[in-house]
Coordinates of C-alpha atoms in Angstrom, one line a residue:
Chain I
S1 CA 108.4 79.6 130.8
V2 CA 105.2 78.8 129.1
Q3 CA 105.0 75.8 126.8
A4 CA 102.5 76.1 123.9
H5 CA 101.5 73.0 122.1
K6 CA 100.3 73.3 118.5
E7 CA 97.3 71.3 117.5
E8 CA 97.1 68.8 114.7
D9 CA 100.1 69.3 112.4
N10 CA 103.1 68.9 114.7
P11 CA 102.0 67.5 118.1
Q12 CA 105.6 66.8 119.1
K13 CA 106.8 70.3 118.4
T14 CA 106.7 72.6 121.4
M15 CA 107.9 76.2 121.8
E16 CA 109.1 78.2 124.6
V17 CA 107.2 81.5 124.6
N18 CA 109.0 83.5 127.3
G19 CA 110.5 86.2 125.1
L20 CA 114.1 85.1 125.8
T21 CA 114.6 81.7 124.3
P22 CA 115.0 81.5 120.6
V23 CA 112.4 79.5 118.7
P24 CA 113.4 76.3 116.8
N25 CA 115.3 76.8 113.6
S26 CA 112.6 75.5 111.4
Y27 CA 109.6 77.7 111.2
D28 CA 106.2 76.7 109.8
Y29 CA 106.4 79.5 107.2
D30 CA 108.9 81.7 105.5
L31 CA 106.5 84.6 105.7
I32 CA 103.2 85.3 107.5
V33 CA 101.2 88.2 106.3
I34 CA 98.7 89.6 108.8
G35 CA 96.0 91.2 106.9
G36 CA 94.6 90.3 103.5
G37 CA 94.0 93.7 101.9
S38 CA 95.7 95.5 99.1
G39 CA 99.1 95.5 100.6
G40 CA 99.0 92.1 102.2
L41 CA 97.7 90.2 99.2
A42 CA 100.2 91.8 96.9
A43 CA 103.1 90.9 99.2
A44 CA 101.9 87.3 99.7
K45 CA 101.4 86.7 96.0
E46 CA 104.8 88.2 95.2
A47 CA 106.5 86.0 97.8
A48 CA 104.9 82.9 96.4
K49 CA 106.5 83.7 93.1
Y50 CA 109.8 83.1 94.7
E51 CA 108.7 79.7 96.0
K52 CA 108.4 80.9 99.6
K53 CA 106.0 79.2 102.0
V54 CA 103.5 82.0 102.7
M55 CA 100.4 82.3 104.9
V56 CA 97.9 85.1 104.9
V57 CA 95.6 85.6 107.9
D58 CA 92.7 87.9 107.3
F59 CA 89.8 88.6 109.6
V60 CA 87.1 91.2 109.6
T61 CA 85.7 92.2 113.0
P62 CA 82.1 93.0 112.4
T63 CA 81.0 96.6 112.7
P64 CA 78.7 97.6 115.6
Q65 CA 75.9 97.3 113.0
G66 CA 77.0 93.7 112.2
S67 CA 78.5 94.3 108.8
S68 CA 81.3 92.1 107.6
W69 CA 83.0 91.1 104.3
G70 CA 85.3 88.7 102.5
L71 CA 88.9 88.6 101.5
G72 CA 90.5 91.6 99.9
G73 CA 90.6 94.4 102.5
T74 CA 89.1 97.8 102.7
C75 CA 89.6 98.9 99.1
V76 CA 87.8 96.0 97.5
N77 CA 85.0 95.6 100.0
V78 CA 84.2 98.9 101.7
G79 CA 86.4 101.4 100.0
C80 CA 87.6 102.4 96.5
I81 CA 85.7 99.8 94.5
P82 CA 82.1 100.2 95.8
K83 CA 82.8 104.0 96.2
K84 CA 83.7 104.4 92.6
L85 CA 80.8 102.3 91.4
M86 CA 78.3 104.3 93.5
H87 CA 79.9 107.5 92.3
Q88 CA 79.4 106.2 88.8
A89 CA 75.8 105.5 89.6
A90 CA 75.4 109.1 90.6
L91 CA 77.1 110.4 87.5
L92 CA 74.8 108.3 85.3
G93 CA 71.9 110.0 87.0
Q94 CA 73.3 113.3 86.0
A95 CA 74.0 112.0 82.5
L96 CA 70.4 111.0 82.1
Q97 CA 69.3 114.6 82.9
D98 CA 71.9 116.0 80.4
S99 CA 70.8 113.5 77.8
R100 CA 67.5 115.3 77.2
K101 CA 69.4 118.3 75.9
F102 CA 71.2 116.0 73.5
G103 CA 68.0 114.8 72.0
W104 CA 67.1 111.8 74.1
Q105 CA 63.4 111.7 74.8
F106 CA 61.8 109.7 77.6
T107 CA 58.7 110.5 79.4
E108 CA 59.0 108.6 82.6
E109 CA 60.5 110.3 85.5
V110 CA 63.9 108.8 86.3
K111 CA 64.2 107.3 89.8
H112 CA 66.9 105.5 91.6
N113 CA 66.6 102.1 93.3
W114 CA 69.2 101.6 96.0
M115 CA 68.7 97.9 96.4
I116 CA 69.3 97.2 92.7
M117 CA 72.5 99.2 92.8
T118 CA 73.8 97.7 96.0
E119 CA 73.1 94.1 94.9
S120 CA 75.0 94.7 91.6
V121 CA 77.9 96.2 93.5
Q122 CA 78.0 93.5 96.1
N123 CA 77.9 90.8 93.4
Y124 CA 80.9 92.3 91.8
I125 CA 82.7 92.5 95.1
G126 CA 81.9 88.9 95.8
S127 CA 83.5 87.9 92.5
L128 CA 86.6 89.8 93.6
N129 CA 86.7 88.1 97.0
W130 CA 86.4 84.7 95.2
G131 CA 89.1 85.7 92.7
Y132 CA 91.5 86.5 95.5
R133 CA 90.9 83.1 97.1
V134 CA 91.4 81.3 93.8
A135 CA 94.6 83.3 93.2
L136 CA 96.0 82.5 96.6
R137 CA 95.1 78.8 96.5
D138 CA 96.5 78.5 93.0
K139 CA 99.8 80.1 94.0
K140 CA 99.9 77.8 97.1
V141 CA 99.6 80.6 99.6
T142 CA 97.8 79.3 102.7
Y143 CA 94.9 81.5 103.7
E144 CA 93.2 81.4 107.0
N145 CA 90.1 83.5 107.8
A146 CA 91.3 84.1 111.3
Y147 CA 92.3 87.0 113.6
G148 CA 96.1 87.0 113.8
E149 CA 98.0 88.4 116.8
F150 CA 101.6 88.0 118.1
V151 CA 102.0 85.9 121.2
G152 CA 105.8 85.7 121.3
P153 CA 108.9 85.9 119.1
H154 CA 108.2 84.6 115.6
T155 CA 104.8 83.3 116.7
I156 CA 101.2 84.3 116.1
K157 CA 98.0 83.0 117.3
A158 CA 95.2 82.8 114.7
T159 CA 91.6 82.7 116.0
N160 CA 88.8 81.8 113.6
K161 CA 85.2 82.9 113.8
K162 CA 84.4 79.8 115.8
G163 CA 86.9 80.7 118.4
I164 CA 89.4 77.9 117.5
E165 CA 93.0 79.0 118.1
K166 CA 96.0 77.8 116.2
L167 CA 99.7 78.9 116.6
Y168 CA 102.0 79.5 113.7
T169 CA 105.6 80.5 113.4
A170 CA 107.4 82.2 110.6
E171 CA 110.9 83.6 109.9
R172 CA 109.4 86.9 108.9
F173 CA 106.1 88.8 109.2
I174 CA 104.5 91.6 107.4
I175 CA 101.8 93.6 109.2
A176 CA 99.2 94.9 106.8
T177 CA 96.2 95.2 109.1
G178 CA 94.9 98.5 107.7
E179 CA 92.4 100.8 109.5
R180 CA 88.8 101.0 110.5
P181 CA 86.5 104.0 110.8
R182 CA 86.7 106.1 114.0
Y183 CA 83.6 106.7 116.2
L184 CA 82.8 109.9 117.9
G185 CA 82.6 108.6 121.5
I186 CA 79.2 110.3 122.1
P187 CA 76.0 108.7 123.3
G188 CA 74.3 106.8 120.5
D189 CA 77.2 106.6 118.1
R190 CA 77.8 102.9 117.9
E191 CA 74.1 102.0 118.4
Y192 CA 72.6 104.2 115.7
C193 CA 75.3 105.6 113.4
I194 CA 76.8 103.8 110.4
S195 CA 80.2 104.2 108.8
S196 CA 81.6 103.5 105.4
D197 CA 82.0 99.9 106.6
D198 CA 78.2 99.6 106.5
L199 CA 77.2 102.0 103.8
F200 CA 78.1 99.9 100.7
S201 CA 76.1 96.9 101.8
L202 CA 73.2 98.7 103.5
P203 CA 70.1 96.6 103.0
Y204 CA 67.8 99.6 102.7
C205 CA 68.1 103.0 101.2
P206 CA 69.7 105.4 103.7
G207 CA 67.1 108.2 103.0
K208 CA 67.8 111.6 104.5
T209 CA 71.4 111.4 105.6
L210 CA 73.7 113.4 107.8
V211 CA 77.3 112.8 107.0
V212 CA 79.6 113.8 109.9
G213 CA 83.1 114.7 108.8
A214 CA 85.0 116.6 106.1
S215 CA 87.4 113.9 104.9
Y216 CA 87.5 112.7 101.3
V217 CA 85.4 109.7 102.6
A218 CA 82.8 112.1 103.9
L219 CA 82.6 114.3 100.8
E220 CA 82.7 111.4 98.3
C221 CA 79.9 109.6 100.2
A222 CA 77.8 112.8 100.6
G223 CA 78.4 113.5 96.9
F224 CA 77.1 110.3 95.5
L225 CA 74.2 110.0 98.0
A226 CA 73.1 113.5 96.9
G227 CA 73.6 112.5 93.3
L228 CA 71.3 109.5 93.7
G229 CA 68.6 112.0 94.8
L230 CA 68.8 111.8 98.6
D231 CA 68.6 114.7 101.0
V232 CA 72.2 115.0 102.3
T233 CA 73.7 117.3 105.0
V234 CA 77.4 117.4 105.8
M235 CA 78.4 118.5 109.3
V236 CA 82.0 119.9 109.4
R237 CA 84.0 120.6 112.5
S238 CA 86.5 123.0 110.8
I239 CA 88.0 122.7 107.4
L240 CA 87.3 120.5 104.4
L241 CA 89.8 117.9 103.2
R242 CA 92.5 118.6 105.7
G243 CA 95.9 117.9 104.1
F244 CA 94.7 118.7 100.6
D245 CA 95.2 122.0 98.8
Q246 CA 92.7 124.2 100.5
D247 CA 91.8 126.3 97.5
M248 CA 90.8 123.1 95.7
A249 CA 89.0 121.8 98.8
N250 CA 86.9 125.0 99.0
R251 CA 86.0 124.8 95.3
I252 CA 84.9 121.2 95.8
G253 CA 82.7 122.3 98.7
E254 CA 81.2 125.2 96.8
Y255 CA 80.3 123.0 93.9
M256 CA 78.6 120.5 96.2
K257 CA 76.7 123.2 98.0
E258 CA 75.5 124.6 94.6
H259 CA 74.4 121.1 93.7
G260 CA 72.1 120.4 96.6
V261 CA 74.4 119.2 99.5
N262 CA 73.7 121.1 102.7
F263 CA 76.6 122.0 104.9
I264 CA 76.6 122.8 108.6
R265 CA 80.0 124.3 109.4
E266 CA 81.7 124.5 112.7
F267 CA 79.5 122.1 114.6
V268 CA 80.1 118.7 116.1
P269 CA 77.5 116.1 117.2
I270 CA 77.2 115.5 120.9
K271 CA 74.3 113.1 121.0
V272 CA 72.4 110.7 118.7
E273 CA 69.0 109.4 119.7
Q274 CA 66.5 107.1 118.1
I275 CA 63.1 108.6 117.5
E276 CA 61.7 105.8 115.5
E277 CA 63.0 102.3 114.7
G278 CA 63.1 101.1 111.2
A279 CA 65.1 100.5 108.1
P280 CA 65.8 103.3 108.0
G281 CA 64.4 104.7 111.2
I282 CA 64.5 108.3 112.3
L283 CA 67.4 109.6 114.4
K284 CA 67.7 112.9 116.2
V285 CA 71.1 114.5 116.3
T286 CA 72.1 117.2 118.7
A287 CA 75.1 119.2 117.8
K288 CA 77.2 121.9 119.5
S289 CA 79.0 124.8 117.9
T290 CA 82.8 124.8 118.0
A291 CA 82.7 128.6 118.1
G292 CA 80.3 129.2 120.9
D293 CA 77.5 127.7 123.0
Q294 CA 74.9 127.3 120.3
I295 CA 73.1 123.9 120.2
I296 CA 71.2 122.7 117.2
E297 CA 69.1 119.6 116.5
G298 CA 68.2 117.8 113.4
E299 CA 66.3 114.7 112.3
Y300 CA 67.7 112.2 109.8
N301 CA 67.1 108.7 108.6
T302 CA 70.7 107.9 108.6
V303 CA 73.8 109.3 110.3
L304 CA 77.1 108.3 108.5
L305 CA 80.3 108.9 110.5
A306 CA 83.4 109.7 108.4
I307 CA 85.6 111.5 110.8
G308 CA 88.8 109.5 110.3
R309 CA 90.2 106.0 110.4
D310 CA 92.3 104.3 113.1
P311 CA 95.0 101.7 112.5
C312 CA 94.3 98.2 113.6
T313 CA 97.5 97.9 115.7
R314 CA 96.4 98.1 119.3
K315 CA 95.1 94.5 119.7
I316 CA 97.5 92.4 117.6
G317 CA 100.1 91.7 120.4
L318 CA 102.7 94.1 119.2
D319 CA 103.8 94.6 122.8
K320 CA 104.6 90.9 123.0
V321 CA 107.2 91.2 120.3
G322 CA 108.4 94.7 121.1
V323 CA 107.2 96.5 117.9
N324 CA 107.0 100.2 118.6
I325 CA 103.9 102.1 117.6
N326 CA 103.0 105.8 117.9
E327 CA 100.9 105.6 121.1
K328 CA 98.8 108.6 120.1
T329 CA 97.9 107.6 116.6
G330 CA 98.5 103.9 116.6
K331 CA 100.6 104.1 113.4
I332 CA 103.8 102.1 113.0
P333 CA 107.0 104.0 112.2
V334 CA 109.2 102.1 109.7
N335 CA 112.5 102.9 108.0
D336 CA 112.6 103.4 104.2
E337 CA 112.6 99.6 103.8
E338 CA 109.3 99.2 105.6
Q339 CA 111.1 97.5 108.5
T340 CA 109.8 98.1 112.1
N341 CA 112.2 98.3 115.0
V342 CA 112.0 94.5 115.2
P343 CA 114.2 93.3 112.3
Y344 CA 112.1 90.4 111.2
I345 CA 108.8 92.3 111.3
Y346 CA 107.8 94.6 108.5
A347 CA 104.7 96.8 107.9
I348 CA 103.0 98.2 104.9
G349 CA 99.9 100.1 103.9
D350 CA 97.6 102.5 105.8
I351 CA 99.1 101.7 109.2
L352 CA 102.4 103.3 108.4
Q353 CA 103.3 106.6 110.0
D354 CA 103.8 109.5 107.7
K355 CA 103.0 107.6 104.5
L356 CA 100.1 108.0 102.0
E357 CA 97.1 105.9 102.7
L358 CA 96.4 104.6 99.2
T359 CA 95.9 101.1 97.7
P360 CA 98.5 101.5 94.9
V361 CA 101.1 102.7 97.5
A362 CA 100.5 99.6 99.7
I363 CA 100.7 97.3 96.7
Q364 CA 103.9 98.8 95.5
A365 CA 105.4 98.8 98.9
G366 CA 104.4 95.2 99.5
R367 CA 105.8 94.0 96.1
L368 CA 109.1 95.9 96.4
L369 CA 109.6 94.8 100.0
V370 CA 109.2 91.1 99.0
R371 CA 111.5 91.5 96.1
R372 CA 114.2 93.0 98.4
L373 CA 113.7 90.1 100.9
Y374 CA 113.7 87.2 98.4
A375 CA 114.9 88.3 95.0
G376 CA 117.9 90.4 95.9
A377 CA 116.3 93.6 94.6
T378 CA 117.2 96.9 96.0
A379 CA 114.5 99.3 94.8
K380 CA 112.6 101.0 97.5
C381 CA 109.1 102.3 97.4
D382 CA 109.0 105.9 96.0
Y383 CA 106.5 107.9 98.1
V384 CA 107.1 111.1 96.2
N385 CA 104.8 112.5 93.5
V386 CA 102.1 109.9 94.1
P387 CA 99.0 110.9 92.3
T388 CA 95.5 110.7 93.9
T389 CA 92.0 111.5 93.0
V390 CA 89.0 112.5 95.1
F391 CA 85.8 111.3 93.6
T392 CA 83.5 114.0 94.7
P393 CA 80.7 115.1 92.3
L394 CA 83.3 117.4 90.7
E395 CA 86.3 115.1 90.7
Y396 CA 89.7 116.3 91.9
G397 CA 93.0 114.9 90.8
A398 CA 96.3 115.9 92.3
C399 CA 100.0 115.0 92.2
G400 CA 102.8 116.6 94.2
Y401 CA 102.7 119.7 96.4
S402 CA 99.6 121.6 97.4
E403 CA 100.0 125.4 97.0
E404 CA 100.4 125.8 100.8
T405 CA 103.0 123.2 101.2
A406 CA 104.9 124.4 98.2
V407 CA 105.0 128.0 99.6
E408 CA 106.1 126.6 103.0
K409 CA 108.9 124.5 101.5
F410 CA 110.2 126.7 98.8
G411 CA 109.1 130.2 99.7
E412 CA 106.3 132.2 97.9
E413 CA 108.8 134.1 95.7
N414 CA 110.3 130.9 94.4
I415 CA 107.2 129.3 93.1
E416 CA 104.9 130.2 90.2
V417 CA 101.4 129.1 89.9
Y418 CA 99.7 128.8 86.5
H419 CA 96.0 128.3 86.5
S420 CA 92.9 128.2 84.3
N421 CA 89.2 127.7 84.4
F422 CA 87.8 125.5 81.7
W423 CA 84.5 124.5 80.4
P424 CA 84.2 120.8 79.3
L425 CA 82.7 120.7 75.8
E426 CA 80.2 118.0 77.0
W427 CA 78.9 120.5 79.5
T428 CA 78.1 123.3 77.1
V429 CA 75.0 121.9 75.4
P430 CA 73.2 120.9 78.7
S431 CA 74.2 124.3 80.1
R432 CA 76.1 123.0 83.0
D433 CA 78.4 125.2 85.0
N434 CA 80.8 127.2 82.9
N435 CA 83.2 128.4 85.5
K436 CA 83.7 125.5 87.9
C437 CA 86.3 123.3 86.3
Y438 CA 89.7 124.4 87.1
A439 CA 93.3 123.4 86.8
K440 CA 96.6 124.6 88.2
I441 CA 100.2 123.7 88.2
I442 CA 102.8 124.8 90.7
C443 CA 106.3 125.3 89.4
N444 CA 109.7 125.7 91.2
I445 CA 111.3 128.8 89.6
Q446 CA 114.7 127.9 90.9
D447 CA 114.7 124.4 89.3
N448 CA 113.9 125.3 85.7
E449 CA 110.3 125.9 86.5
R450 CA 109.9 122.2 87.3
V451 CA 106.3 121.2 87.8
I452 CA 106.1 120.2 91.5
G453 CA 102.3 120.3 91.9
F454 CA 99.5 119.4 89.6
H455 CA 95.8 119.9 90.4
V456 CA 92.7 119.5 88.3
L457 CA 89.1 119.8 89.1
G458 CA 86.7 118.4 86.5
P459 CA 85.2 115.3 85.0
N460 CA 87.5 112.2 84.7
A461 CA 90.1 113.9 86.9
G462 CA 91.7 110.6 87.7
E463 CA 92.2 109.7 84.1
V464 CA 93.6 113.1 83.4
T465 CA 96.0 113.0 86.3
Q466 CA 97.6 109.7 85.7
G467 CA 99.6 110.7 82.7
F468 CA 100.7 114.0 84.3
A469 CA 102.0 112.0 87.3
A470 CA 104.3 110.0 85.0
A471 CA 105.5 113.2 83.3
M472 CA 106.2 114.7 86.7
K473 CA 108.2 111.6 87.7
C474 CA 110.3 112.3 84.6
G475 CA 111.0 115.8 85.8
L476 CA 108.4 117.8 83.7
T477 CA 109.1 121.5 83.4
K478 CA 106.7 124.3 82.4
E479 CA 108.5 124.7 79.1
Q480 CA 108.1 121.0 78.3
L481 CA 104.4 121.3 79.2
D482 CA 103.9 124.3 77.0
S483 CA 105.6 122.6 74.1
T484 CA 103.4 119.6 74.4
V485 CA 100.5 120.0 71.9
G486 CA 97.1 119.5 73.4
I487 CA 94.5 117.0 72.4
H488 CA 91.3 118.7 71.3
P489 CA 88.6 118.8 72.4
V490 CA 89.3 117.3 75.8
C491 CA 89.6 118.7 79.3
A492 CA 93.2 117.6 79.6
E493 CA 94.4 120.0 76.9
V494 CA 94.1 122.9 79.4
Chain N
M1 CA 71.4 62.8 103.0
G2 CA 74.5 63.2 100.9
W3 CA 74.4 64.8 97.5
E4 CA 72.6 64.0 94.3
E5 CA 73.2 64.6 90.6
M6 CA 70.9 65.8 87.9
Q7 CA 71.8 65.8 84.2
V8 CA 70.2 68.4 82.0
R9 CA 70.5 69.7 78.5
G10 CA 69.9 73.3 77.4
Y11 CA 69.1 76.5 79.2
S12 CA 65.4 76.1 80.0
E13 CA 65.9 72.6 81.5
F14 CA 68.8 74.0 83.6
V15 CA 66.8 76.9 85.0
R16 CA 63.7 74.7 85.7
T17 CA 65.9 72.1 87.5
A18 CA 67.8 74.8 89.5
Q19 CA 64.6 76.4 90.6
S20 CA 63.1 73.1 91.7
Y21 CA 66.0 72.7 94.2
H22 CA 65.7 76.2 95.6
G23 CA 67.0 76.3 99.2
R24 CA 69.7 73.7 98.7
P25 CA 73.3 74.3 97.7
I26 CA 73.5 73.9 93.9
F27 CA 76.7 73.3 92.0
A28 CA 76.7 73.2 88.2
L29 CA 79.2 72.1 85.5
F30 CA 78.5 73.4 82.1
C31 CA 80.0 71.5 79.1
G32 CA 79.7 71.3 75.4
D33 CA 77.3 68.7 73.9
K34 CA 78.6 65.2 73.4
D35 CA 78.3 63.3 70.1
A36 CA 77.0 59.7 69.7
E37 CA 80.2 58.3 70.9
G38 CA 80.0 60.4 74.1
R39 CA 82.8 62.9 73.0
S40 CA 82.3 66.6 73.6
W41 CA 83.2 69.2 70.9
C42 CA 84.9 71.1 73.7
P43 CA 88.3 69.6 74.5
D44 CA 88.7 71.5 77.8
C45 CA 85.4 70.0 79.0
V46 CA 86.7 66.5 78.2
T47 CA 89.7 67.2 80.4
A48 CA 87.8 68.9 83.2
E49 CA 84.9 66.4 83.6
P50 CA 86.8 63.5 85.2
I51 CA 88.7 65.9 87.5
V52 CA 85.5 67.5 88.7
R53 CA 83.8 64.1 89.2
K54 CA 86.7 62.9 91.3
E55 CA 86.0 65.7 93.8
L56 CA 82.2 65.2 94.0
H57 CA 82.5 63.2 97.1
N58 CA 83.4 66.5 98.8
L59 CA 80.1 68.0 98.1
P60 CA 78.3 69.1 101.2
D61 CA 75.2 67.1 102.3
E62 CA 71.9 68.1 100.8
S63 CA 73.6 69.7 97.8
V64 CA 72.7 69.1 94.1
F65 CA 75.2 68.8 91.3
I66 CA 73.7 69.7 87.9
Y67 CA 75.6 68.4 84.9
C68 CA 74.5 70.6 82.1
L69 CA 75.2 70.2 78.4
V70 CA 74.9 73.7 76.9
G71 CA 74.4 72.9 73.2
D72 CA 76.4 72.4 70.1
R73 CA 79.4 74.5 69.1
A74 CA 77.5 76.9 66.9
Y75 CA 75.0 77.6 69.6
W76 CA 77.7 78.2 72.1
K77 CA 79.7 80.6 69.9
D78 CA 76.6 82.8 69.5
P79 CA 77.4 85.8 71.7
N80 CA 73.7 86.1 72.6
N81 CA 72.9 82.6 73.7
E82 CA 70.9 82.4 76.9
F83 CA 73.8 81.0 79.0
R84 CA 76.0 84.0 78.2
R85 CA 73.2 86.5 78.5
N86 CA 71.4 85.3 81.6
L87 CA 74.0 83.3 83.5
K88 CA 76.9 85.5 82.4
L89 CA 78.9 82.4 81.4
T90 CA 82.0 83.3 79.4
A91 CA 83.4 79.9 78.5
V92 CA 83.0 76.2 78.8
P93 CA 83.8 74.3 80.9
T94 CA 82.4 76.5 83.8
L95 CA 81.9 75.0 87.3
L96 CA 80.0 77.2 89.6
K97 CA 78.1 77.5 92.9
Y98 CA 74.7 78.7 91.8
G99 CA 73.5 82.0 93.2
T100 CA 77.0 83.1 94.2
P101 CA 79.8 84.8 92.3
Q102 CA 81.9 81.7 93.0
K103 CA 83.0 79.9 89.8
L104 CA 85.9 78.3 88.0
V105 CA 86.4 78.7 84.3
E106 CA 88.3 76.6 81.8
E107 CA 91.8 75.6 83.1
E108 CA 90.8 76.5 86.6
C109 CA 88.5 73.4 86.4
F110 CA 91.6 71.3 85.8
K111 CA 92.9 72.0 89.3
A112 CA 91.6 69.6 91.9
E113 CA 92.6 71.9 94.7
L114 CA 90.4 74.7 93.3
V115 CA 87.5 72.4 92.6
R116 CA 87.7 71.1 96.2
M117 CA 87.8 74.7 97.5
L118 CA 84.6 75.6 95.6
F119 CA 82.8 72.5 96.9
T120 CA 83.9 72.7 100.5
E121 CA 84.5 76.3 101.5
D122 CA 82.2 79.2 102.0

């Protein structure tokens, strides 16, 4: 057996780490949360409410380009928050153009300064990082900026950035390590390409950009970069927004194309080379067709990879404690109480198999789990009818089934789709597109025409969708929807 | 070298002093003016000051602690005063690490643990 001695705190306490012998009956902590993102922090703060002794270990392995960030996870640092702010920056650019038609007169040409925007966004993120640290400290949750991994039953090793290792034990663990962007595995990808992990703190304007991928990350980033005036191309292997309603996905793509985003369809990069160093430099991308032998080349200042995200579950010692993961995807299967196959180890957030990768879902799952563990609650996380929004230039809000999935599950003859184009009043005067905004609901004929899918493409889609999600949770039917008087003049009245 | 304290009054003096120490870690405590008897019009500042002072020994070497009186109550209540406009202060007392988003506001300043965290952690 291996005897591991803990530094400092309890020099007399030793543990047998051989996988068979049970650890001593008093653990360092009631709960250790591995990962300080949306799910992890929500769970930790909730546990502290019940006077549990909690520790959070959070560590960001720097990207190949050297980017790193503070406490708060992906959403706060390199996800939802900076994304929405930069999307807003792009929308404001559009609004400035529109404003002339509404009578605003300014003679100077309007230009965008990447550094000013990025500094403001990073400042705000910094205040969030600090706010989380204050909240944890205030609630007496111990926070260590260290990389946590299991080394034996009930035991993790936490390594800080100076390489100092400490061992901690806990009665229970919650794994909330989230994901990181995937690389292509082609020459030049890690040396020269960036990912969303780098984009929001990029210390120079990205310039002419190639976005590789067709995920919502790819389209949202391509969308706001183009909105800020940059030359943007999106390289797509096959379809847009896999998993989303494909009719809506294609409308989003069409809109982006008509508004200046170039698309290269059915190609994948095979090589990235540096032509010129710089910030940004010039990169040459060689790509191959997925439908034949055609090879194309292009030059860009920046190549942004957004081809998917992989769970951070391969290097946290799960094998040492016997937690099963899906070997192919790295995701962790859990039961409907977020428990892994090891009874004292739970998991929440993006790393879960077959669950939605969204911040509010992780937060909800984390809070409810902790309440079940420590407050005798029984409510489980409801993963059905979770609303989402994609913040592409034309925003897309959705809740429930896509048309394809509804047809698959209920049969085409049992569903009815009601749809409509609409023209936002605010778009009329500046003569913006009059046939692009669109909404549809999918109803289950056999269940009172219950609304099982809601999709809207238009400005403020997120704001519009939230209320409809609540209505769907209450069992909204088409008749109830029809009998609800609309607010005028707003997009949501459609 | 340890740390040193500078006492200033008003926005211009604060900015001048902070700029003169550019390159060193700067911490600042903003409080309401004190009357002739040394009492501030801001009751929370009265509570916070001794708690903050008790933690000053934790300041990193080379740092500067600026104790800044912002002005009288009327000046502070003006929503356009320079501290609010330029430094984005929302309340007194505020204890902050200059040039970073790290700050503690009002009752947060009463908590020695948080003050210590601000002074000692990155």
